[in-house]
Short mmCIF file of C-alpha atoms in Angstrom, two decimals:
data_model
loop_
_atom_site.label_atom_id
_atom_site.label_comp_id
_atom_site.label_asym_id
_atom_site.label_seq_id
_atom_site.Cartn_x
_atom_site.Cartn_y
_atom_site.Cartn_z
CA UNK A 16 -16.79 221.22 -51.13
CA UNK A 17 -17.74 221.17 -47.48
CA UNK A 18 -20.48 219.56 -45.49
CA UNK A 19 -22.76 221.44 -43.20
CA UNK A 20 -23.65 219.05 -40.41
CA UNK A 21 -25.97 219.06 -37.42
CA UNK A 22 -23.81 220.72 -34.77
CA UNK A 23 -23.54 219.74 -31.14
CA UNK A 24 -25.05 222.67 -29.29
CA UNK A 25 -24.12 221.57 -25.82
CA UNK A 26 -22.66 218.61 -23.99
CA UNK A 27 -26.03 217.00 -23.52
CA UNK A 28 -27.29 217.22 -27.09
CA UNK A 29 -27.62 214.06 -29.17
CA UNK A 30 -29.99 215.20 -31.87
CA UNK A 31 -31.67 218.31 -33.16
CA UNK A 32 -34.65 219.25 -35.28
CA UNK A 33 -34.17 221.45 -38.30
CA UNK A 34 -36.78 224.18 -38.00
CA UNK A 35 -35.97 226.28 -41.02
CA UNK A 36 -33.38 226.83 -43.68
CA UNK A 37 -32.45 230.49 -44.02
CA UNK A 38 -30.66 229.83 -47.30
CA UNK A 39 -31.54 227.98 -50.47
CA UNK A 40 -29.50 226.26 -53.16
CA UNK A 41 -27.44 228.80 -55.07
CA UNK A 42 -27.18 231.30 -52.23
CA UNK A 43 -23.76 232.63 -51.44
CA UNK A 44 -22.80 232.27 -47.80
CA UNK A 45 -19.87 233.59 -45.81
CA UNK A 46 -18.37 231.89 -42.81
CA UNK A 47 -20.36 232.97 -39.79
CA UNK A 48 -23.64 233.60 -41.63
CA UNK A 49 -26.69 232.16 -39.95
CA UNK A 50 -27.95 229.50 -42.33
CA UNK A 51 -30.40 227.41 -40.35
CA UNK A 52 -32.56 227.38 -37.26
CA UNK A 53 -32.31 224.25 -35.15
CA UNK A 54 -34.46 223.28 -32.22
CA UNK A 55 -32.92 221.28 -29.42
CA UNK A 56 -34.72 219.90 -26.41
CA UNK A 57 -33.96 223.15 -24.62
CA UNK A 58 -34.24 225.98 -27.07
CA UNK A 59 -34.28 227.19 -30.63
CA UNK A 60 -30.85 228.12 -31.88
CA UNK A 61 -29.57 229.90 -34.96
CA UNK A 62 -26.74 227.96 -36.54
CA UNK A 63 -23.89 229.65 -38.38
CA UNK A 64 -21.96 227.95 -41.14
CA UNK A 65 -18.25 227.39 -40.84
CA UNK A 66 -17.40 227.69 -44.52
CA UNK A 67 -17.78 230.24 -47.24
CA UNK A 68 -19.13 229.33 -50.64
CA UNK A 69 -22.30 228.53 -52.47
CA UNK A 70 -25.05 226.46 -50.99
CA UNK A 71 -25.50 223.27 -52.98
CA UNK A 72 -28.01 220.63 -52.12
CA UNK A 73 -30.03 220.81 -48.93
CA UNK A 74 -30.22 217.27 -47.65
CA UNK A 75 -32.54 217.62 -44.68
CA UNK A 76 -36.03 219.01 -44.68
CA UNK A 77 -37.45 221.33 -42.07
CA UNK A 78 -39.24 219.42 -39.38
CA UNK A 79 -36.81 216.51 -39.47
CA UNK A 80 -34.93 215.38 -36.37
CA UNK A 81 -31.43 214.10 -37.05
CA UNK A 82 -28.49 213.00 -34.85
CA UNK A 83 -25.55 215.32 -34.25
CA UNK A 84 -23.08 215.06 -37.10
CA UNK A 85 -25.64 214.29 -39.81
CA UNK A 86 -24.84 215.91 -43.16
CA UNK A 87 -27.49 218.56 -43.69
CA UNK A 88 -26.24 220.50 -46.69
CA UNK A 89 -23.38 220.73 -49.10
CA UNK A 90 -21.48 223.98 -49.38
CA UNK A 91 -19.57 224.40 -52.60
CA UNK A 92 -16.52 226.52 -51.93
CA UNK A 93 -15.55 226.54 -55.63
CA UNK A 94 -15.55 229.77 -57.62
CA UNK A 95 -18.47 229.21 -60.00
CA UNK A 96 -21.90 229.36 -58.42
CA UNK A 97 -24.31 226.87 -59.95
CA UNK A 98 -27.28 227.94 -62.04
CA UNK A 99 -30.04 229.69 -60.12
CA UNK A 100 -32.32 227.42 -58.20
CA UNK A 101 -35.21 226.01 -60.21
CA UNK A 102 -38.71 227.20 -59.48
CA UNK A 103 -39.85 225.96 -56.10
CA UNK A 104 -41.93 222.85 -55.94
CA UNK A 105 -45.49 223.97 -55.34
CA UNK A 106 -46.42 221.22 -52.94
CA UNK A 107 -45.14 221.79 -49.43
CA UNK A 108 -43.07 218.92 -48.16
CA UNK A 109 -44.25 216.74 -45.33
CA UNK A 110 -42.27 216.98 -42.16
CA UNK A 111 -41.96 213.27 -41.91
CA UNK A 112 -40.39 212.80 -45.33
CA UNK A 113 -37.19 210.73 -45.34
CA UNK A 114 -34.05 212.76 -44.80
CA UNK A 115 -32.33 211.40 -47.87
CA UNK A 116 -34.82 213.03 -50.17
CA UNK A 117 -33.42 216.04 -51.90
CA UNK A 118 -35.31 219.25 -51.73
CA UNK A 119 -34.72 222.21 -53.92
CA UNK A 120 -36.31 225.02 -52.02
CA UNK A 121 -37.40 223.90 -48.61
CA UNK A 122 -37.68 227.41 -47.25
CA UNK A 123 -40.78 227.88 -49.33
CA UNK A 124 -42.36 224.84 -47.82
CA UNK A 125 -42.70 226.60 -44.51
CA UNK A 126 -44.15 229.80 -45.91
CA UNK A 127 -45.97 228.96 -49.09
CA UNK A 128 -47.89 232.23 -49.04
CA UNK A 129 -44.77 234.29 -49.70
CA UNK A 130 -43.63 234.99 -53.21
CA UNK A 131 -40.85 233.01 -54.77
CA UNK A 132 -38.53 235.90 -55.48
CA UNK A 133 -36.93 236.08 -52.08
CA UNK A 134 -34.75 233.53 -50.38
CA UNK A 135 -35.22 232.56 -46.76
CA UNK A 136 -32.05 234.45 -45.82
CA UNK A 137 -33.45 237.59 -47.39
CA UNK A 138 -36.80 237.10 -45.71
CA UNK A 139 -35.12 236.57 -42.39
CA UNK A 140 -33.14 239.76 -42.84
CA UNK A 141 -36.25 241.65 -43.86
CA UNK A 142 -38.13 240.33 -40.86
CA UNK A 143 -35.34 241.42 -38.57
CA UNK A 144 -35.35 244.90 -40.03
CA UNK A 145 -39.12 245.06 -40.09
CA UNK A 146 -39.29 245.51 -43.84
CA UNK A 147 -42.25 244.46 -45.93
CA UNK A 148 -40.71 242.57 -48.82
CA UNK A 149 -43.54 243.38 -51.18
CA UNK A 150 -42.42 246.99 -51.04
CA UNK A 151 -38.82 246.18 -51.98
CA UNK A 152 -37.67 246.38 -55.58
CA UNK A 153 -35.68 243.30 -56.54
CA UNK A 154 -32.49 243.95 -58.46
CA UNK A 155 -31.52 240.31 -58.93
CA UNK A 156 -32.28 237.95 -61.79
CA UNK A 157 -35.97 237.95 -62.66
CA UNK A 158 -36.77 240.57 -60.07
CA UNK A 159 -35.31 238.46 -57.30
CA UNK A 160 -34.82 240.43 -54.12
CA UNK A 161 -31.23 240.14 -53.01
CA UNK A 162 -29.67 240.53 -49.65
CA UNK A 163 -28.26 243.93 -50.55
CA UNK A 164 -31.69 245.16 -51.68
CA UNK A 165 -32.92 244.53 -48.17
CA UNK A 166 -29.81 245.91 -46.55
CA UNK A 167 -30.22 249.15 -48.46
CA UNK A 168 -33.88 249.55 -47.63
CA UNK A 169 -34.47 251.77 -44.64
CA UNK A 170 -36.29 249.94 -41.91
CA UNK A 171 -39.87 250.95 -41.28
CA UNK A 172 -39.48 251.39 -37.59
CA UNK A 173 -42.45 250.14 -35.65
CA UNK A 174 -43.47 247.73 -38.37
CA UNK A 175 -42.01 244.82 -36.48
CA UNK A 176 -44.76 242.45 -35.53
CA UNK A 177 -45.45 242.42 -31.82
CA UNK A 178 -45.56 238.86 -30.59
CA UNK A 179 -44.67 236.94 -27.48
CA UNK A 180 -41.54 234.75 -27.68
CA UNK A 181 -43.60 231.58 -27.46
CA UNK A 182 -45.81 232.83 -30.27
CA UNK A 183 -42.72 233.52 -32.38
CA UNK A 184 -41.38 230.06 -31.79
CA UNK A 185 -44.71 228.46 -32.57
CA UNK A 186 -45.08 230.52 -35.71
CA UNK A 187 -41.59 229.62 -36.84
CA UNK A 188 -42.02 225.92 -36.27
CA UNK A 189 -45.47 225.72 -37.75
CA UNK A 190 -44.81 227.93 -40.74
CA UNK A 191 -47.30 230.63 -39.84
CA UNK A 192 -46.65 234.12 -41.10
CA UNK A 193 -46.87 236.31 -38.01
CA UNK A 194 -47.52 239.48 -39.97
CA UNK A 195 -50.69 237.93 -41.37
CA UNK A 196 -52.15 237.32 -37.92
CA UNK A 197 -54.25 239.59 -35.79
CA UNK A 198 -53.06 239.66 -32.20
CA UNK A 199 -55.54 239.41 -29.37
CA UNK A 200 -53.05 240.47 -26.71
CA UNK A 201 -52.52 243.96 -25.39
CA UNK A 202 -51.77 246.47 -28.12
CA UNK A 203 -52.32 243.83 -30.75
CA UNK A 204 -49.52 241.61 -29.48
CA UNK A 205 -49.77 238.18 -31.04
CA UNK A 206 -50.08 235.51 -28.39
CA UNK A 207 -49.36 231.81 -28.62
CA UNK A 208 -53.11 231.15 -28.74
CA UNK A 209 -53.41 233.25 -31.90
CA UNK A 210 -50.74 231.20 -33.60
CA UNK A 211 -52.35 227.96 -32.49
CA UNK A 212 -55.68 229.16 -33.82
CA UNK A 213 -54.02 229.89 -37.14
CA UNK A 214 -52.30 226.51 -37.29
CA UNK A 215 -55.61 224.83 -36.58
CA UNK A 216 -56.96 226.23 -39.84
CA UNK A 217 -56.15 223.54 -42.39
CA UNK A 218 -55.16 225.93 -45.16
CA UNK A 219 -52.26 227.48 -43.35
CA UNK A 220 -51.01 224.37 -41.69
CA UNK A 221 -48.06 223.27 -43.71
CA UNK A 222 -45.55 221.63 -41.46
CA UNK A 223 -46.74 219.49 -38.66
CA UNK A 224 -44.51 220.33 -35.77
CA UNK A 225 -44.15 219.07 -32.28
CA UNK A 226 -44.99 222.52 -30.94
CA UNK A 227 -48.19 222.86 -32.89
CA UNK A 228 -49.30 219.41 -31.94
CA UNK A 229 -48.96 220.22 -28.28
CA UNK A 230 -52.00 221.14 -26.23
CA UNK A 231 -52.44 224.83 -25.43
CA UNK A 232 -51.28 224.42 -21.86
CA UNK A 233 -48.00 222.89 -23.01
CA UNK A 234 -45.72 225.17 -21.03
CA UNK A 235 -47.37 224.23 -17.78
CA UNK A 236 -47.01 220.51 -18.30
CA UNK A 237 -44.18 218.43 -16.93
CA UNK A 238 -43.79 216.95 -20.40
CA UNK A 239 -42.39 220.27 -21.66
CA UNK A 240 -39.27 219.13 -23.49
CA UNK A 241 -37.01 221.75 -21.92
CA UNK A 242 -38.01 220.58 -18.46
CA UNK A 243 -37.39 216.96 -19.41
CA UNK A 244 -33.97 217.77 -20.84
CA UNK A 245 -32.99 219.73 -17.74
CA UNK A 246 -34.28 216.95 -15.52
CA UNK A 247 -32.24 214.32 -17.34
CA UNK A 248 -29.05 216.37 -17.24
CA UNK A 249 -29.41 217.40 -13.60
CA UNK A 250 -30.22 213.84 -12.51
CA UNK A 251 -27.05 212.71 -14.18
CA UNK A 252 -25.09 215.52 -12.51
CA UNK A 253 -26.45 214.69 -9.07
CA UNK A 254 -25.83 210.99 -9.54
CA UNK A 255 -22.34 211.15 -11.03
CA UNK A 256 -20.77 214.20 -9.45
CA UNK A 257 -19.81 214.24 -5.77
CA UNK A 258 -20.65 217.88 -5.04
CA UNK A 259 -19.24 219.97 -2.25
CA UNK A 260 -20.57 223.42 -1.39
CA UNK A 261 -18.96 226.60 -0.09
CA UNK A 262 -20.44 229.98 0.65
CA UNK A 263 -19.16 233.44 1.44
CA UNK A 264 -20.70 236.88 1.77
CA UNK A 265 -18.98 239.66 -0.13
CA UNK A 266 -19.10 243.34 0.78
CA UNK A 267 -20.07 245.28 -2.35
CA UNK A 268 -19.93 248.82 -0.93
CA UNK A 269 -16.87 249.76 -2.98
CA UNK A 270 -18.08 248.06 -6.15
CA UNK A 271 -21.59 249.56 -6.02
CA UNK A 272 -20.32 253.05 -5.23
CA UNK A 273 -17.89 252.81 -8.13
CA UNK A 274 -20.64 251.60 -10.45
CA UNK A 275 -23.12 254.27 -9.40
CA UNK A 276 -20.48 256.92 -9.90
CA UNK A 277 -19.58 255.61 -13.32
CA UNK A 278 -23.20 255.24 -14.44
CA UNK A 279 -24.12 258.76 -13.33
CA UNK A 280 -22.18 260.33 -16.16
CA UNK A 281 -23.35 257.95 -18.89
CA UNK A 282 -26.38 257.58 -21.11
CA UNK A 283 -28.63 254.64 -20.33
CA UNK A 284 -27.22 252.51 -23.12
CA UNK A 285 -23.75 252.56 -21.54
CA UNK A 286 -24.75 251.88 -17.96
CA UNK A 287 -23.72 248.77 -16.09
CA UNK A 288 -25.74 246.50 -13.83
CA UNK A 289 -24.23 244.68 -10.83
CA UNK A 290 -24.41 241.37 -12.72
CA UNK A 291 -21.78 242.61 -15.19
CA UNK A 292 -19.28 243.34 -12.41
CA UNK A 293 -20.01 240.04 -10.70
CA UNK A 294 -19.62 238.01 -13.90
CA UNK A 295 -16.38 239.74 -14.79
CA UNK A 296 -14.93 239.05 -11.37
CA UNK A 297 -15.94 235.38 -11.57
CA UNK A 298 -14.30 235.11 -15.00
CA UNK A 299 -11.06 236.66 -13.73
CA UNK A 300 -11.13 234.43 -10.65
CA UNK A 301 -11.58 231.38 -12.89
CA UNK A 302 -8.35 232.31 -14.65
CA UNK A 303 -6.60 232.58 -11.29
CA UNK A 304 -7.91 229.19 -10.15
CA UNK A 305 -7.68 227.09 -13.34
CA UNK A 306 -8.43 223.90 -11.38
CA UNK A 307 -12.12 224.82 -11.53
CA UNK A 308 -12.28 226.02 -15.13
CA UNK A 309 -12.63 223.13 -17.58
CA UNK A 310 -14.14 219.68 -18.00
CA UNK A 311 -14.24 216.28 -16.37
CA UNK A 312 -13.54 213.86 -19.17
CA UNK A 313 -12.80 210.16 -18.93
CA UNK A 314 -11.96 210.10 -15.25
CA UNK A 315 -9.68 213.12 -15.38
CA UNK A 316 -9.89 216.87 -15.21
CA UNK A 317 -9.00 218.78 -18.37
CA UNK A 318 -8.42 222.48 -17.68
CA UNK A 319 -9.50 224.96 -20.34
CA UNK A 320 -7.03 227.60 -21.48
CA UNK A 321 -9.89 230.05 -22.12
CA UNK A 322 -12.70 231.16 -19.85
CA UNK A 323 -16.11 230.67 -21.43
CA UNK A 324 -18.48 231.73 -18.72
CA UNK A 325 -21.84 230.01 -18.88
CA UNK A 326 -24.64 232.31 -17.81
CA UNK A 327 -27.81 230.59 -16.67
CA UNK A 328 -30.75 232.49 -18.13
CA UNK A 329 -34.27 231.70 -17.03
CA UNK A 330 -36.80 231.84 -19.83
CA UNK A 331 -40.22 233.37 -19.56
CA UNK A 332 -42.74 230.60 -19.34
CA UNK A 333 -40.23 228.19 -17.82
CA UNK A 334 -36.99 226.55 -18.75
CA UNK A 335 -33.38 227.49 -18.53
CA UNK A 336 -30.51 227.89 -20.94
CA UNK A 337 -26.89 228.59 -20.17
CA UNK A 338 -25.22 230.24 -23.15
CA UNK A 339 -21.55 231.12 -22.91
CA UNK A 340 -19.84 234.48 -22.66
CA UNK A 341 -16.67 233.76 -24.62
CA UNK A 342 -13.44 235.25 -23.24
CA UNK A 343 -15.32 236.82 -20.36
CA UNK A 344 -12.02 237.22 -18.50
CA UNK A 345 -10.34 239.36 -21.15
CA UNK A 346 -13.38 241.26 -22.38
CA UNK A 347 -13.58 244.90 -21.22
CA UNK A 348 -16.47 245.54 -18.85
CA UNK A 349 -18.58 247.70 -21.22
CA UNK A 350 -18.27 245.03 -23.89
CA UNK A 351 -19.16 242.30 -21.43
CA UNK A 352 -22.24 244.28 -20.44
CA UNK A 353 -23.31 244.71 -24.07
CA UNK A 354 -22.68 241.04 -24.83
CA UNK A 355 -24.62 239.99 -21.76
CA UNK A 356 -27.61 242.11 -22.77
CA UNK A 357 -27.61 240.60 -26.24
CA UNK A 358 -27.14 237.08 -24.94
CA UNK A 359 -30.02 237.31 -22.48
CA UNK A 360 -32.41 238.87 -24.96
CA UNK A 361 -31.53 236.32 -27.66
CA UNK A 362 -31.87 233.47 -25.17
CA UNK A 363 -35.34 234.69 -24.22
CA UNK A 364 -36.50 235.18 -27.78
CA UNK A 365 -35.23 231.74 -28.76
CA UNK A 366 -32.59 233.19 -31.03
CA UNK A 367 -29.29 232.11 -29.60
CA UNK A 368 -26.41 231.52 -31.98
CA UNK A 369 -24.75 228.14 -32.10
CA UNK A 370 -21.38 229.70 -31.26
CA UNK A 371 -22.92 231.06 -28.07
CA UNK A 372 -24.09 227.71 -26.81
CA UNK A 373 -20.84 225.83 -27.33
CA UNK A 374 -19.51 224.35 -24.13
CA UNK A 375 -18.99 226.80 -21.29
CA UNK A 376 -16.06 226.08 -18.97
CA UNK A 377 -17.67 227.36 -15.76
CA UNK A 378 -21.29 228.37 -15.20
CA UNK A 379 -22.70 231.17 -13.09
CA UNK A 380 -26.25 231.06 -11.88
CA UNK A 381 -27.45 234.44 -10.83
CA UNK A 382 -30.84 234.51 -9.21
CA UNK A 383 -29.99 238.08 -8.38
CA UNK A 384 -33.30 239.83 -8.68
CA UNK A 385 -35.53 237.09 -7.41
CA UNK A 386 -35.04 237.90 -3.81
CA UNK A 387 -33.08 234.93 -2.53
CA UNK A 388 -29.90 235.43 -0.55
CA UNK A 389 -27.98 232.43 -1.83
CA UNK A 390 -28.31 229.80 -4.50
CA UNK A 391 -26.62 226.40 -4.30
CA UNK A 392 -26.58 225.01 -7.80
CA UNK A 393 -26.08 221.71 -9.53
CA UNK A 394 -22.97 221.43 -11.69
CA UNK A 395 -23.57 221.36 -15.42
CA UNK A 396 -21.63 218.35 -16.73
CA UNK A 397 -18.97 218.02 -17.98
CA UNK A 398 -17.98 221.15 -16.06
CA UNK A 399 -16.57 220.79 -12.57
CA UNK A 400 -17.90 223.85 -10.78
CA UNK A 401 -20.78 226.28 -10.62
CA UNK A 402 -20.86 229.69 -8.97
CA UNK A 403 -24.15 230.89 -7.50
CA UNK A 404 -24.86 234.55 -6.86
CA UNK A 405 -27.70 235.74 -4.69
CA UNK A 406 -29.37 239.09 -4.57
CA UNK A 407 -27.42 242.25 -3.90
CA UNK A 408 -28.90 243.29 -0.61
CA UNK A 409 -28.20 245.65 2.27
CA UNK A 410 -26.88 243.80 5.30
CA UNK A 411 -25.21 244.75 8.55
CA UNK A 412 -21.45 244.24 8.30
CA UNK A 413 -18.62 244.83 10.71
CA UNK A 414 -16.07 247.32 9.38
CA UNK A 415 -13.09 248.25 11.56
CA UNK A 416 -14.88 246.96 14.62
CA UNK A 417 -17.99 249.01 13.92
CA UNK A 418 -21.34 247.77 12.76
CA UNK A 419 -22.58 249.38 9.55
CA UNK A 420 -24.90 248.59 6.65
CA UNK A 421 -23.48 247.81 3.21
CA UNK A 422 -24.74 246.26 -0.01
CA UNK A 423 -23.56 242.64 -0.05
CA UNK A 424 -23.89 239.51 -2.13
CA UNK A 425 -23.62 235.88 -1.12
CA UNK A 426 -21.44 233.92 -3.53
CA UNK A 427 -21.58 230.15 -3.40
CA UNK A 428 -19.62 227.45 -5.10
CA UNK A 429 -20.76 223.95 -5.99
CA UNK A 430 -17.72 221.99 -7.10
CA UNK A 431 -16.80 218.47 -8.18
CA UNK A 432 -14.87 216.67 -5.45
CA UNK A 433 -13.23 214.40 -8.00
CA UNK A 434 -11.54 217.42 -9.58
CA UNK A 435 -10.80 219.62 -6.58
CA UNK A 436 -11.34 220.00 -2.86
CA UNK A 437 -12.56 222.69 -0.54
CA UNK A 438 -9.27 224.54 -0.27
CA UNK A 439 -9.20 225.09 -4.03
CA UNK A 440 -12.84 226.09 -4.05
CA UNK A 441 -12.23 228.57 -1.27
CA UNK A 442 -9.48 230.19 -3.33
CA UNK A 443 -11.98 230.87 -6.09
CA UNK A 444 -14.49 232.55 -3.78
CA UNK A 445 -11.72 234.56 -2.09
CA UNK A 446 -10.45 235.68 -5.49
CA UNK A 447 -13.94 236.87 -6.48
CA UNK A 448 -14.16 238.86 -3.24
CA UNK A 449 -10.71 240.40 -3.74
CA UNK A 450 -11.47 241.37 -7.35
CA UNK A 451 -14.72 243.06 -6.37
CA UNK A 452 -12.87 245.28 -3.91
CA UNK A 453 -11.07 246.86 -6.88
CA UNK A 454 -13.87 247.42 -9.34
CA UNK A 455 -11.87 249.93 -11.35
CA UNK A 456 -9.54 247.10 -12.38
CA UNK A 457 -12.29 244.82 -13.63
CA UNK B 2 -46.54 265.69 -22.59
CA UNK B 3 -49.62 265.40 -20.38
CA UNK B 4 -50.14 262.64 -17.87
CA UNK B 5 -52.46 260.54 -20.03
CA UNK B 6 -50.07 260.64 -22.95
CA UNK B 7 -47.25 259.69 -20.62
CA UNK B 8 -49.19 256.70 -19.29
CA UNK B 9 -49.97 255.43 -22.78
CA UNK B 10 -46.34 255.73 -23.76
CA UNK B 11 -45.09 254.01 -20.60
CA UNK B 12 -47.43 251.07 -21.16
CA UNK B 13 -46.30 250.79 -24.74
CA UNK B 14 -42.68 250.70 -23.69
CA UNK B 15 -43.43 248.07 -21.04
CA UNK B 16 -45.18 245.79 -23.51
CA UNK B 17 -42.29 246.17 -25.93
CA UNK B 18 -39.72 245.26 -23.32
CA UNK B 19 -41.69 242.42 -21.74
CA UNK B 20 -43.49 240.67 -24.62
CA UNK B 21 -46.86 239.44 -23.55
CA UNK B 22 -47.00 241.78 -20.57
CA UNK B 23 -50.49 242.94 -19.74
CA UNK B 24 -49.84 246.57 -18.84
CA UNK B 25 -53.56 247.32 -18.57
CA UNK B 26 -53.87 244.85 -15.73
CA UNK B 27 -51.25 246.65 -13.61
CA UNK B 28 -52.46 248.69 -10.67
CA UNK B 29 -51.16 252.27 -10.91
CA UNK B 30 -49.22 252.07 -7.66
CA UNK B 31 -48.03 248.49 -8.05
CA UNK B 32 -44.34 247.72 -8.47
CA UNK B 33 -44.30 246.44 -12.03
CA UNK B 34 -40.76 245.12 -11.76
CA UNK B 35 -42.08 242.55 -9.32
CA UNK B 36 -45.37 241.94 -11.04
CA UNK B 37 -43.83 241.36 -14.47
CA UNK B 38 -40.82 239.52 -13.02
CA UNK B 39 -38.41 241.92 -14.65
CA UNK B 40 -34.76 241.35 -13.84
CA UNK B 41 -32.20 244.13 -13.80
CA UNK B 42 -31.53 243.72 -17.52
CA UNK B 43 -35.25 243.94 -18.36
CA UNK B 44 -35.53 247.05 -16.22
CA UNK B 45 -32.51 248.59 -17.90
CA UNK B 46 -34.09 247.86 -21.29
CA UNK B 47 -37.23 249.60 -20.07
CA UNK B 48 -35.27 252.64 -18.88
CA UNK B 49 -33.34 252.71 -22.15
CA UNK B 50 -36.50 252.63 -24.27
CA UNK B 51 -38.26 255.18 -22.07
CA UNK B 52 -35.26 257.49 -22.27
CA UNK B 53 -35.23 257.13 -26.05
CA UNK B 54 -38.94 257.91 -26.39
CA UNK B 55 -39.04 260.85 -23.96
CA UNK B 56 -35.58 262.32 -24.45
CA UNK B 57 -35.09 262.29 -20.67
CA UNK B 58 -31.72 261.26 -19.22
CA UNK B 59 -33.27 259.12 -16.43
CA UNK B 60 -30.25 258.99 -14.13
CA UNK B 61 -29.77 255.89 -12.02
CA UNK B 62 -30.50 257.83 -8.84
CA UNK B 63 -34.07 258.31 -10.09
CA UNK B 64 -34.72 254.59 -10.70
CA UNK B 65 -36.59 254.15 -7.40
CA UNK B 66 -39.23 256.62 -8.64
CA UNK B 67 -39.73 254.59 -11.82
CA UNK B 68 -41.00 251.28 -10.42
CA UNK B 69 -44.71 252.01 -10.75
CA UNK B 70 -46.99 253.34 -13.47
CA UNK B 71 -47.92 256.30 -11.26
CA UNK B 72 -44.30 257.03 -10.44
CA UNK B 73 -43.26 256.89 -14.08
CA UNK B 74 -46.19 259.00 -15.27
CA UNK B 75 -45.57 261.71 -12.65
CA UNK B 76 -41.89 261.72 -13.42
CA UNK B 77 -42.29 261.97 -17.18
CA UNK B 78 -45.09 264.54 -16.96
CA UNK B 79 -43.20 266.84 -14.62
CA UNK B 80 -39.98 266.73 -16.63
CA UNK B 81 -41.43 267.09 -20.09
CA UNK B 82 -43.86 269.94 -19.41
CA UNK B 83 -41.33 272.23 -17.70
CA UNK B 84 -39.72 273.48 -20.88
#
């Protein structure tokens, strides 16, 4: 027996809202499976389970906000799976129901229009693959569609519903079936307004969510929860952390030439972008200057043995998340590039995994393509440093006493004066510069 | 592929890569990377999808020609009708 609890998805998280269960009682889960979707103040995150076994009781209903550490489900790691889940309760549960109330099949509460023969996990899988479940033959008990039925069904390629990320989030939190909506955007893309219109219709409104209750212009308002969460965290950082700032301009001629050369012989899918080289060099530099890689805890600096590089990703429509690239220092460059692509796209579609949000040890903010030369950031507590990277731009540089034009980048460091001083910070920036002069070793 | 077909395809790819993008509102000679606030990863996704749909290799040295709808359409039209 194991408990599945509300995880801490970042240093600043106290509570989270369960958006959806992707499993139901009786489902078999393996460690690492995504079992629930949780919304924090900053984003929607897919949460994996840390145990293998059979899902027992689900203790928290979708729509409920609970503190970190709250028991949300029981996972039975014993051999015998319990009897199949009883028929789902027809009445959808209210979001405000007490958390102690046991629910047998909460997944159905969010999408009452779907048939009862598929579990949320299966539906999720089908949605990801763009498969219409009504066309899948169920091989499980009573015609139940199992995970392997879906896995063995070829995806119908362009069937995936076209919807904006905000629309997806709204649909998810308000229990609207996207595939049943008609999009009014370009090419039939479903926009947030379409989802709101659907939630306004009483018949399809099942779970009252914070998103749905928000006025249409929510993203533009200062009350946007992500903005409030960022504001609170950054105010704390500015108040508590004595920052110092350093800046240096790095010549990227060698690195860019190497990258261009390498990319020329590769298909698009294997090409690198400058950000990948920059991130890798920061990660390696962090290993060389461990005084800046770790946490400030209880009046002391605690270095981290591993480098988990936080990557600040700006979200369309506002907001910011900083998921972590685990082992960025030891990961080969092509893998880092692939991971980065996945991380950014999942961050923007509100589909980050819990394991990707767990405490970074050093964050990089890369405003690379937005045209600024340098960015001086605010440290993300409890970290002690933040590296800012500006745009890769052509600048005049002196080489061997001659003036020439090279691609360059301005790297900055904001660091915590309680944990280090300028000389240490300078070593980090110098290390980044040195590493970028030997791109083939990254 | 003729130019009109190419344009339709390019707009489709853009809307796939940047959800909610209004490709119809883009001026033909406007830099859509700027207009749609695409970062280098978004642009790479666009190039990847365009390469997949057209079968063209789209080398990095040709990226500067692929910033506008006109540029993309000319590029795709000229390369796909040669054979």
